[in-house]
mmCIF file of C-alpha atoms in Angstrom:
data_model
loop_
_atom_site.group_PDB
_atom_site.id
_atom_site.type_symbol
_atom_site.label_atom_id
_atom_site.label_comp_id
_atom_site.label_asym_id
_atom_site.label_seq_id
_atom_site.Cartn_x
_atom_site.Cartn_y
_atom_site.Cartn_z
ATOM 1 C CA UNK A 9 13.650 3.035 5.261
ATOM 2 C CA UNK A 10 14.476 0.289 2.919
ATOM 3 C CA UNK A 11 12.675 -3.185 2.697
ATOM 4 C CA UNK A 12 13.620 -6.471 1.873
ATOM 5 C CA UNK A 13 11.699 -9.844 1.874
ATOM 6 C CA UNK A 14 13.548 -12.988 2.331
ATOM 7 C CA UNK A 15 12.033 -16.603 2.137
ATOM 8 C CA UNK A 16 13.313 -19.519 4.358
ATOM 9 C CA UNK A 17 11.950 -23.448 4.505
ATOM 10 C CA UNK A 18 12.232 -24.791 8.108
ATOM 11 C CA UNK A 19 14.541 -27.515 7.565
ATOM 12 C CA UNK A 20 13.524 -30.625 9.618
ATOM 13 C CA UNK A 21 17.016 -30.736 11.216
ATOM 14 C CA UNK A 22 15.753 -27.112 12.743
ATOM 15 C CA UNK A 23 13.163 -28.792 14.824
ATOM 16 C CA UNK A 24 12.978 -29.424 18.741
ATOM 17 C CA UNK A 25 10.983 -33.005 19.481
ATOM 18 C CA UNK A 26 7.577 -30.886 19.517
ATOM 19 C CA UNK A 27 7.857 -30.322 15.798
ATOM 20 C CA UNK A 28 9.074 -26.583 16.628
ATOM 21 C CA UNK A 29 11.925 -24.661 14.871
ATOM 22 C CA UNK A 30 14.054 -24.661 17.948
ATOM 23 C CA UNK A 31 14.663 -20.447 19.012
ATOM 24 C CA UNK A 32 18.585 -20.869 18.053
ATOM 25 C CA UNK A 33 17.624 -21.347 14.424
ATOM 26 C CA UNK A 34 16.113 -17.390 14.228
ATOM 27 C CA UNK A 35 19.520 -15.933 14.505
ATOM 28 C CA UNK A 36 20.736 -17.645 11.338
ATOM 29 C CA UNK A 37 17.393 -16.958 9.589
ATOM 30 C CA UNK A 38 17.441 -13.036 10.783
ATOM 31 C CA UNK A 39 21.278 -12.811 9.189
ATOM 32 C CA UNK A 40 20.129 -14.779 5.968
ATOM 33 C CA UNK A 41 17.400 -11.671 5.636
ATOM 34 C CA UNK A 42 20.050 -9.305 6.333
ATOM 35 C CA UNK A 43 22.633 -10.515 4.049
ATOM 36 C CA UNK A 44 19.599 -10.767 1.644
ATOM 37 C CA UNK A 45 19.108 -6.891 2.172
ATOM 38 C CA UNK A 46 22.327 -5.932 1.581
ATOM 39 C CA UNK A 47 22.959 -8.000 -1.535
ATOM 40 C CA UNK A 48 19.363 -6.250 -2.613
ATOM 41 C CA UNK A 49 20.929 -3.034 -1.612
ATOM 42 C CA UNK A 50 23.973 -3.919 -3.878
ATOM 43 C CA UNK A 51 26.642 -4.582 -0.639
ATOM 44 C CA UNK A 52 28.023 -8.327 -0.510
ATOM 45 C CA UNK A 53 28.946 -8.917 2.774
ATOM 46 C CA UNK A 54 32.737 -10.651 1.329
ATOM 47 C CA UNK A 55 32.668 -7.277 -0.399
ATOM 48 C CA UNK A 56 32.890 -5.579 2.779
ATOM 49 C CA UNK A 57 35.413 -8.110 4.372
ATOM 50 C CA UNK A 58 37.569 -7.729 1.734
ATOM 51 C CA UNK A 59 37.792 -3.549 2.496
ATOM 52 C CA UNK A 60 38.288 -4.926 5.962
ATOM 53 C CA UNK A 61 34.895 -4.119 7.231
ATOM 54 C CA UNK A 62 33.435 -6.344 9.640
ATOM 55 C CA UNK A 63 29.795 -6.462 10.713
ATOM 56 C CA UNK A 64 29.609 -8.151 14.464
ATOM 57 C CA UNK A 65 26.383 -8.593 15.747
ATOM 58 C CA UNK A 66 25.869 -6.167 19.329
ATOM 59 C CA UNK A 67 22.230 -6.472 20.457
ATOM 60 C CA UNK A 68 19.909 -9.387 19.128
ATOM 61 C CA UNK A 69 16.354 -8.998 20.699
ATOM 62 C CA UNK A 70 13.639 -11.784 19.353
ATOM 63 C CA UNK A 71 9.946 -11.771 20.797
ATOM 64 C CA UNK A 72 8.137 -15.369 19.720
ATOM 65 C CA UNK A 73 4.419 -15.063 18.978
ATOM 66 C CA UNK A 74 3.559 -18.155 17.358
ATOM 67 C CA UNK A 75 5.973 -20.835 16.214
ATOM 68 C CA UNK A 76 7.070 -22.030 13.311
ATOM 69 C CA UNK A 77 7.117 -25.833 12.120
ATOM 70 C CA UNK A 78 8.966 -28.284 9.602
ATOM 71 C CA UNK A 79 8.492 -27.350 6.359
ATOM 72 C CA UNK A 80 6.781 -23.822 7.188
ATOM 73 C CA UNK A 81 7.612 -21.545 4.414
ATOM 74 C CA UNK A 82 8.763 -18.416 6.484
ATOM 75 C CA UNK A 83 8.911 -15.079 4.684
ATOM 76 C CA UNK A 84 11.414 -12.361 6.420
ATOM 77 C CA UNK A 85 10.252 -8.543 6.308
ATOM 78 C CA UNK A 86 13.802 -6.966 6.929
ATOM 79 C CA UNK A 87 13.666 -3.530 7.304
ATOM 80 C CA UNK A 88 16.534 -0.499 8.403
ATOM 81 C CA UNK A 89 15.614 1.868 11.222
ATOM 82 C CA UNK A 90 17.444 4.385 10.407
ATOM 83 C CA UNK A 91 20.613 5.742 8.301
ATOM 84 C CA UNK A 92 23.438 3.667 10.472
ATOM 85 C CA UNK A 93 26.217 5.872 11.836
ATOM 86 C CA UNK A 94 28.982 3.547 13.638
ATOM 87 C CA UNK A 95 25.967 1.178 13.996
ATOM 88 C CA UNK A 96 23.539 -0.419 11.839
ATOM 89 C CA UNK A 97 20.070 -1.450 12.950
ATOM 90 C CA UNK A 98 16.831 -3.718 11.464
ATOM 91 C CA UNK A 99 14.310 -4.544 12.288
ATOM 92 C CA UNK A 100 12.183 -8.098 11.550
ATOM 93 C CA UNK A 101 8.870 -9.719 10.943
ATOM 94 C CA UNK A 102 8.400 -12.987 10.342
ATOM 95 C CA UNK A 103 5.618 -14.987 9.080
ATOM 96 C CA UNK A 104 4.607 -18.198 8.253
ATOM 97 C CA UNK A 105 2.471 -19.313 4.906
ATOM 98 C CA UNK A 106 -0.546 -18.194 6.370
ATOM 99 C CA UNK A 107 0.576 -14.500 6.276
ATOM 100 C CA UNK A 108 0.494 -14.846 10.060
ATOM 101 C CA UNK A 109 2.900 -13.025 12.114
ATOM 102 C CA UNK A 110 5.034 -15.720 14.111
ATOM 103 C CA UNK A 111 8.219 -13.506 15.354
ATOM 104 C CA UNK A 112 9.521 -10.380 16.095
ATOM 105 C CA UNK A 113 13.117 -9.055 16.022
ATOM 106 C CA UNK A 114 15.343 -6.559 16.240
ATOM 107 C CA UNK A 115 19.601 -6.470 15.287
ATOM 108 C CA UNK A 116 22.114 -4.059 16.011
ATOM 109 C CA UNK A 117 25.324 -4.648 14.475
ATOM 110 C CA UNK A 118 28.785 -2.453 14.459
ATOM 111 C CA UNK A 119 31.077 -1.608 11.178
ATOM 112 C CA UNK A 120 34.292 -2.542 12.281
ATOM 113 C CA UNK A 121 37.955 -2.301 11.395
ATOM 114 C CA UNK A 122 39.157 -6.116 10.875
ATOM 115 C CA UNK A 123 42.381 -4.904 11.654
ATOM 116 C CA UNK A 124 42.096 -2.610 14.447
ATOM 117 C CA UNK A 125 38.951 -4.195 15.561
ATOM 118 C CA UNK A 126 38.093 -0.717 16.387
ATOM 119 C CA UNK A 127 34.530 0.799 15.107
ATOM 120 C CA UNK A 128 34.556 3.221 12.149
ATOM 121 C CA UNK A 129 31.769 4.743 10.007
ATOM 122 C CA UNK A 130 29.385 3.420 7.918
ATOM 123 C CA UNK A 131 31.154 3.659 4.520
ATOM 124 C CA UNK A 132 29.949 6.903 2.460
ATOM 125 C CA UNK A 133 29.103 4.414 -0.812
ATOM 126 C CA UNK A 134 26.359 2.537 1.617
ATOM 127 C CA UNK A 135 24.751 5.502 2.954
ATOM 128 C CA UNK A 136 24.367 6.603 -0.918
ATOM 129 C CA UNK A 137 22.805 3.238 -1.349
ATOM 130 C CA UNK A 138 20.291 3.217 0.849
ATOM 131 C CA UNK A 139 19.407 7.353 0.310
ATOM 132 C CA UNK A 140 18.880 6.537 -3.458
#
């Protein structure tokens, strides 16, 4: 499935008093990848909330191997598991500058009505995307 590679500096702010990016910072670095991936894709996520589409986040799983520190240069492998439905799904790698695999992760998210907040379908014109 489609691939995307997103690059993040660990902002000093992002550290714990050990010099670690603390493990809150992932989940904004994981939807910085995935917004990445859909602009790459073609799909701006203000796009979609103008339609009324909302993309909440419903599972967030993150396995820490190694940790990152200030000023790491972190590069994001985003990458789709399969053609989303209701429900949308990547996966992550991260790694740091030495190419070395730091973090694991997984998303799930949900297209959703912002009205109704109800789920619908992935939109037709996004599945075309990401078949082409």
């Amino acid at each position: 499935m489609k691939r995307h590679h997103t690059f993040v500096k660990v902002r000093y702010a992002e550290t714990d008093q050990m010099g670690i990016v603390h493990h809150g910072n992932y989940a904004e670095y994981l939807e910085i990848a995935r917004l990445d991936w859909l602009d790459e894709l073609g799909v701006s996520y203000k796009s979609l909330e103008k339609e009324g589409i909302m993309l909440p986040v419903y599972e967030l799983n993150t396995k820490f191997i190694k940790p990152a520190y200030f000023d790491d240069i972190l590069r994001i492998e985003t990458q789709l598991k399969e053609l989303p439905r209701v429900k949308i799904e990547f996966s992550y790698q991260v790694f740091n500058q030495d190419e070395e695999l730091i973090t694991t992760a997984y998303t799930i998210l949900v297209f959703m009505d912002s009205e109704t907040k109800r789920p619908i379908r992935c939109p037709e014109y996004i599945l075309n995307k990401i078949k082409n």
